[in-house]
Amino acid sequence: MKLLVRLFLSHALVVVLTVAALLVLAEVLAPTLIQHHVQEMERLIGPVGRSLRDDLSRGMRTTLTSALLIASGIAMCVAFLAAYVAARRVVRAVQSLSEGSLAIAEGDYRRRLPEDGQDELTALARNFNRMARSLADVEASRVELITNVAHELRTPLTALQGYAEALQDGVMPPAHASAAVLRETRAMERLTDDLALVSRVEAGTVDLRSCTVPVPDLLLGALDRFGPLASERHLALHVRPAPHGLAVHADPERVAQVLANLIGNALKYTPPGGTVTVTAAPVPGGVAFRVQDTGPGVMPEDQRRVFERFYRTDRSRSRPAGGGGSGVGLTIARGLARAMRGDVTVTSFPPDGSTFTLTLPADADATPPAIT
């Protein structure tokens, strides 16, 4: 039996039972009420004969029963019509939801349900549409991820094919070809490692070993690591000393990895003669590491997307001088920071450079310096 029929019959049964109960109750109570009314009439107009009293009682009961039957018939017709309309509306909503879910299952993530009204059915349609939009976003991200991975792998694979053909044709010395092949395979290995780390970060399965990490040690390590690279690119790298006693509670290797990503990006996109400044200072509840550069900056419409996988603000500069990254560095940086109960944000006012801020929780056992 179809849902429409079942709903209509359920409403009809309620109507029939209600009318039947009304008729039975009226027939049970009517004699007493009529007798009381006849007695009131006798009190007002005087005694009447038994035959007249019985005739009045029969007439009033017949009139009452007839009126109830006619009114019940009309009421049942109206109730049946209302039940059909209500049942049909529910069935239409269910059918629309069924058709929409089937379309989603077949891959049509553009299907939406009408949201006319303020009742629970409208709320259900609204939630369905929200789910459809989320699935559409996930599908778009999946397609974009596959496209970007294919794009990132195409460059080293094309290079490997060229080196193999050159080696086969004898136009490249074996030693030079093997070095080039090793370089490209290492680039592919870095990409696969970064993708694996992104997956673990997004799944929340990154292994963290948090402890007390002195902030000055982190800054000195960053200076030692990136000082030579900054000099090679004719950039000024300023790492300002951190306040004494400043420490964070985090995984030291992961913090160093996040800082390396932020500083490396700043050096990569800052033109020669520019400056990259790294600072650390206490903030309410934690420590803020700021990496400020004098590069071209990030446009406002790009700032909310720079942490997406493979997103680049300028596709033409997808592989800047000095080696290109995998395109997931900032995604990893923010994911690791949030796994350590922190975050990474960006502020930028092009063309006056950008500032990436890593915020981490302060270590509870360290003596906190004054917040300036």
XYZ file of C-alpha atoms in Angstrom:
372
model
C 0.000 0.000 0.000
C 1.375 3.389 -0.981
C 2.307 5.973 1.593
C -0.379 8.376 0.362
C -3.096 5.747 0.860
C -1.795 4.789 4.297
C -1.641 8.393 5.452
C -5.093 9.145 4.080
C -6.605 6.048 5.707
C -4.960 6.887 9.019
C -6.420 10.398 8.926
C -9.812 9.014 7.796
C -9.849 6.487 10.640
C -9.247 9.269 13.146
C -12.110 11.278 11.623
C -14.520 8.316 11.608
C -13.711 7.368 15.192
C -14.114 10.964 16.319
C -17.514 11.330 14.605
C -18.675 7.942 15.909
C -17.669 8.879 19.432
C -19.514 12.175 19.062
C -22.716 10.451 17.883
C -22.616 7.804 20.597
C -21.952 10.401 23.267
C -24.801 12.574 21.965
C -27.215 9.624 21.916
C -26.237 8.714 25.461
C -26.516 12.209 26.882
C -29.453 13.429 24.774
C -32.314 11.738 26.732
C -31.188 13.230 30.025
C -30.699 16.674 28.558
C -34.048 16.597 26.712
C -35.878 15.405 29.836
C -34.360 18.237 31.801
C -35.426 20.715 29.107
C -39.042 19.407 29.108
C -39.198 19.763 32.871
C -38.060 23.382 32.548
C -40.816 23.978 29.976
C -43.441 22.525 32.369
C -42.216 24.810 35.090
C -42.661 27.833 32.836
C -45.940 26.998 30.992
C -47.537 24.601 33.404
C -48.183 20.821 33.358
C -48.524 19.139 29.964
C -49.988 15.789 29.024
C -47.924 12.639 28.897
C -48.454 12.288 25.153
C -47.261 15.833 24.543
C -44.247 15.274 26.783
C -43.306 12.120 24.875
C -43.875 13.855 21.535
C -41.603 16.731 22.537
C -38.914 14.323 23.618
C -39.099 12.299 20.392
C -39.110 15.430 18.242
C -36.143 16.963 19.969
C -34.170 13.705 19.803
C -35.027 13.211 16.144
C -34.055 16.789 15.344
C -30.817 16.480 17.306
C -29.920 13.167 15.658
C -30.708 14.460 12.176
C -28.678 17.622 12.740
C -25.765 15.602 14.081
C -25.867 13.187 11.139
C -25.977 15.986 8.561
C -23.262 17.976 10.330
C -21.136 14.844 10.769
C -21.452 14.011 7.087
C -20.373 17.481 6.029
C -17.600 17.525 8.634
C -16.319 14.134 7.470
C -16.201 15.309 3.854
C -14.244 18.400 4.836
C -11.989 16.338 7.114
C -11.347 13.751 4.378
C -10.405 16.532 1.957
C -8.086 18.120 4.515
C -6.576 14.696 5.294
C -5.926 14.089 1.608
C -4.277 17.489 1.167
C -2.107 17.019 4.270
C -1.166 13.461 3.317
C -0.364 14.503 -0.235
C 1.926 17.300 1.004
C 3.821 14.873 3.216
C 4.067 12.364 0.383
C 5.310 15.013 -2.038
C 8.019 15.998 0.432
C 9.027 12.346 0.877
C 9.010 11.764 -2.890
C 11.105 14.878 -3.436
C 13.554 13.724 -0.774
C 13.675 10.245 -2.313
C 14.302 11.603 -5.816
C 16.916 14.018 -4.508
C 18.782 11.330 -2.553
C 18.712 9.067 -5.612
C 20.157 11.879 -7.733
C 22.893 12.458 -5.148
C 23.655 8.725 -5.104
C 24.032 8.828 -8.900
C 26.469 11.738 -8.688
C 24.208 14.715 -9.397
C 25.338 16.983 -6.545
C 23.494 19.964 -8.029
C 20.066 18.621 -7.016
C 18.283 20.826 -4.482
C 14.894 20.583 -2.776
C 12.404 23.471 -2.479
C 12.515 25.256 0.871
C 9.063 26.863 0.943
C 7.608 27.031 4.423
C 8.660 27.056 8.060
C 7.675 23.571 9.267
C 9.696 20.415 9.922
C 9.440 19.296 6.278
C 11.049 22.542 5.177
C 13.765 22.077 7.805
C 14.359 18.569 6.404
C 14.666 19.981 2.875
C 17.025 22.680 4.132
C 19.243 20.096 5.845
C 19.210 17.958 2.698
C 20.355 20.921 0.615
C 23.103 21.663 3.118
C 24.252 18.043 2.877
C 24.165 18.226 -0.941
C 26.299 21.369 -0.931
C 28.804 19.714 1.408
C 28.986 16.639 -0.824
C 29.417 18.884 -3.857
C 32.312 20.645 -2.133
C 33.893 17.302 -1.212
C 33.522 16.059 -4.778
C 34.998 19.273 -6.159
C 37.920 18.952 -3.743
C 38.435 15.340 -4.782
C 38.482 16.213 -8.473
C 40.775 19.163 -7.825
C 43.087 16.972 -5.740
C 43.362 14.365 -8.483
C 43.978 17.084 -11.070
C 46.635 18.757 -8.951
C 48.406 15.520 -8.079
C 48.477 14.606 -11.775
C 49.842 18.078 -12.553
C 52.517 17.855 -9.881
C 53.610 14.393 -11.006
C 53.631 15.323 -14.684
C 56.712 17.546 -14.383
C 59.091 14.970 -12.834
C 57.656 12.180 -14.979
C 58.188 14.210 -18.135
C 61.742 14.975 -17.030
C 62.390 11.297 -16.275
C 61.095 10.326 -19.694
C 63.350 12.914 -21.344
C 66.416 11.729 -19.436
C 65.635 8.103 -20.271
C 65.304 8.898 -23.975
C 68.484 10.980 -23.925
C 70.326 8.150 -22.210
C 68.924 5.646 -24.688
C 69.960 7.802 -27.651
C 73.403 8.337 -26.176
C 73.116 12.156 -26.154
C 73.631 12.411 -22.374
C 76.420 10.888 -20.299
C 75.189 8.141 -17.943
C 76.581 9.915 -14.866
C 74.719 13.143 -15.655
C 71.513 11.266 -16.515
C 71.602 9.234 -13.296
C 72.035 12.406 -11.204
C 69.109 14.044 -12.961
C 66.941 10.948 -12.557
C 67.810 10.794 -8.851
C 66.850 14.451 -8.431
C 63.446 13.961 -10.050
C 62.677 10.758 -8.131
C 63.480 12.578 -4.905
C 61.056 15.319 -5.929
C 58.364 12.671 -6.450
C 59.232 11.130 -3.102
C 58.830 14.505 -1.363
C 55.447 14.952 -2.994
C 54.181 11.528 -1.905
C 55.518 12.073 1.624
C 53.756 15.452 1.830
C 50.492 13.965 0.545
C 50.711 11.167 3.100
C 51.319 13.722 5.866
C 48.361 15.819 4.689
C 46.142 12.741 4.891
C 47.325 11.978 8.432
C 46.878 15.606 9.477
C 43.320 15.772 8.129
C 42.489 12.407 9.699
C 43.921 13.507 13.050
C 46.383 10.594 13.215
C 49.648 12.546 13.375
C 51.951 11.215 16.087
C 52.814 14.102 18.438
C 55.290 14.064 21.337
C 54.559 17.291 23.134
C 56.879 18.652 25.782
C 58.319 21.947 27.001
C 60.031 23.667 24.064
C 62.074 26.845 24.721
C 61.164 29.461 22.144
C 64.730 30.929 21.887
C 66.022 27.506 20.810
C 63.432 27.345 18.036
C 64.403 30.783 16.731
C 68.136 30.010 16.831
C 67.514 26.780 14.947
C 65.567 28.665 12.270
C 68.380 31.212 11.913
C 71.025 28.513 11.566
C 68.966 26.673 8.978
C 67.821 29.559 6.787
C 70.593 32.118 7.270
C 72.767 30.716 4.438
C 69.767 30.443 2.091
C 68.812 34.063 2.757
C 72.369 35.222 2.015
C 72.420 33.167 -1.173
C 69.253 34.899 -2.359
C 70.458 38.351 -1.290
C 67.807 38.675 1.406
C 68.055 39.984 4.953
C 66.822 37.466 7.541
C 66.208 39.054 10.939
C 65.426 36.708 13.814
C 64.763 38.781 16.891
C 65.606 37.296 20.293
C 62.682 35.926 22.278
C 62.010 36.920 25.912
C 63.881 34.815 28.462
C 61.812 31.927 29.836
C 59.332 31.912 26.980
C 58.303 28.324 26.133
C 55.522 26.432 24.400
C 54.000 23.019 25.029
C 54.251 21.261 21.688
C 56.146 18.733 19.602
C 59.553 20.324 18.917
C 60.030 18.602 15.553
C 56.582 19.587 14.323
C 56.983 23.186 15.502
C 60.304 23.383 13.669
C 58.617 21.935 10.585
C 55.851 24.559 10.664
C 58.335 27.412 11.168
C 60.517 26.046 8.382
C 57.543 26.066 6.043
C 56.555 29.638 6.913
C 60.118 30.995 6.724
C 60.859 29.038 3.561
C 57.769 30.460 1.868
C 58.704 33.978 2.936
C 62.201 33.612 1.492
C 60.835 32.035 -1.672
C 58.464 34.855 -2.548
C 60.468 37.843 -1.324
C 62.442 39.499 -4.147
C 66.209 40.069 -3.797
C 67.025 42.950 -1.499
C 63.947 42.275 0.640
C 63.685 41.413 4.310
C 62.168 38.544 6.278
C 61.650 39.132 10.003
C 60.889 36.394 12.517
C 59.670 37.250 16.027
C 58.074 35.488 18.975
C 56.099 37.095 21.773
C 53.663 36.029 24.480
C 49.944 36.493 23.837
C 46.992 35.659 26.102
C 47.072 31.893 26.566
C 50.022 31.201 24.299
C 52.941 32.332 22.164
C 52.729 33.934 18.724
C 55.493 33.367 16.157
C 55.311 35.949 13.372
C 57.052 35.631 9.997
C 56.883 38.952 8.169
C 58.205 39.501 4.642
C 58.459 42.350 2.156
C 57.172 40.325 -0.769
C 54.210 41.132 -3.024
C 51.663 40.067 -0.400
C 48.513 37.982 -0.673
C 45.375 39.454 -2.176
C 42.302 39.535 0.112
C 40.387 37.038 -2.036
C 43.319 34.610 -1.780
C 43.977 34.881 1.957
C 41.175 32.506 2.931
C 42.358 29.884 0.411
C 46.132 29.864 0.792
C 45.851 26.995 3.282
C 43.992 24.747 0.824
C 45.810 21.847 -0.776
C 47.697 22.829 -3.936
C 46.238 26.327 -3.958
C 48.590 28.954 -5.365
C 47.772 32.619 -5.653
C 49.621 32.843 -8.959
C 49.682 29.726 -11.102
C 52.350 31.236 -13.315
C 54.670 31.210 -10.288
C 53.833 27.689 -9.217
C 57.510 26.797 -9.210
C 59.487 29.874 -8.232
C 63.196 30.185 -8.573
C 65.102 28.039 -6.185
C 62.858 24.997 -6.418
C 59.156 24.482 -6.219
C 57.293 22.906 -3.355
C 54.592 20.302 -3.384
C 51.813 22.863 -2.952
C 50.635 21.471 0.381
C 53.127 23.133 2.734
C 50.689 25.640 4.232
C 48.016 22.947 4.494
C 50.436 20.833 6.527
C 51.519 23.839 8.597
C 47.983 24.758 9.663
C 47.019 21.117 10.233
C 50.023 20.482 12.480
C 49.443 23.724 14.385
C 45.820 22.826 15.056
C 46.828 19.315 16.087
C 49.009 20.984 18.745
C 46.007 23.130 19.847
C 47.288 26.171 17.956
C 46.672 27.769 14.585
C 48.293 29.505 11.615
C 46.804 32.698 10.185
C 47.796 35.254 7.568
C 47.437 39.008 7.300
C 48.519 40.883 4.225
C 48.110 44.298 2.636
C 49.482 44.022 -0.927
C 51.943 45.133 -2.093
C 53.412 45.651 1.399
C 54.187 42.021 2.194
C 52.555 39.384 4.361
C 52.678 38.209 7.957
C 52.059 34.571 8.825
C 51.381 33.976 12.507
C 51.824 30.640 14.269
C 50.090 30.556 17.653
C 50.827 27.750 20.118
C 49.780 27.166 23.731
C 52.255 28.361 26.317
C 53.904 25.808 28.580
C 52.188 25.809 31.966
C 55.410 25.011 33.861
C 57.457 27.816 32.305
C 57.704 31.216 33.927
C 55.600 33.392 31.613
C 57.157 36.716 30.640
C 55.048 39.842 30.658
C 52.749 40.335 27.681
C 53.686 43.499 25.824
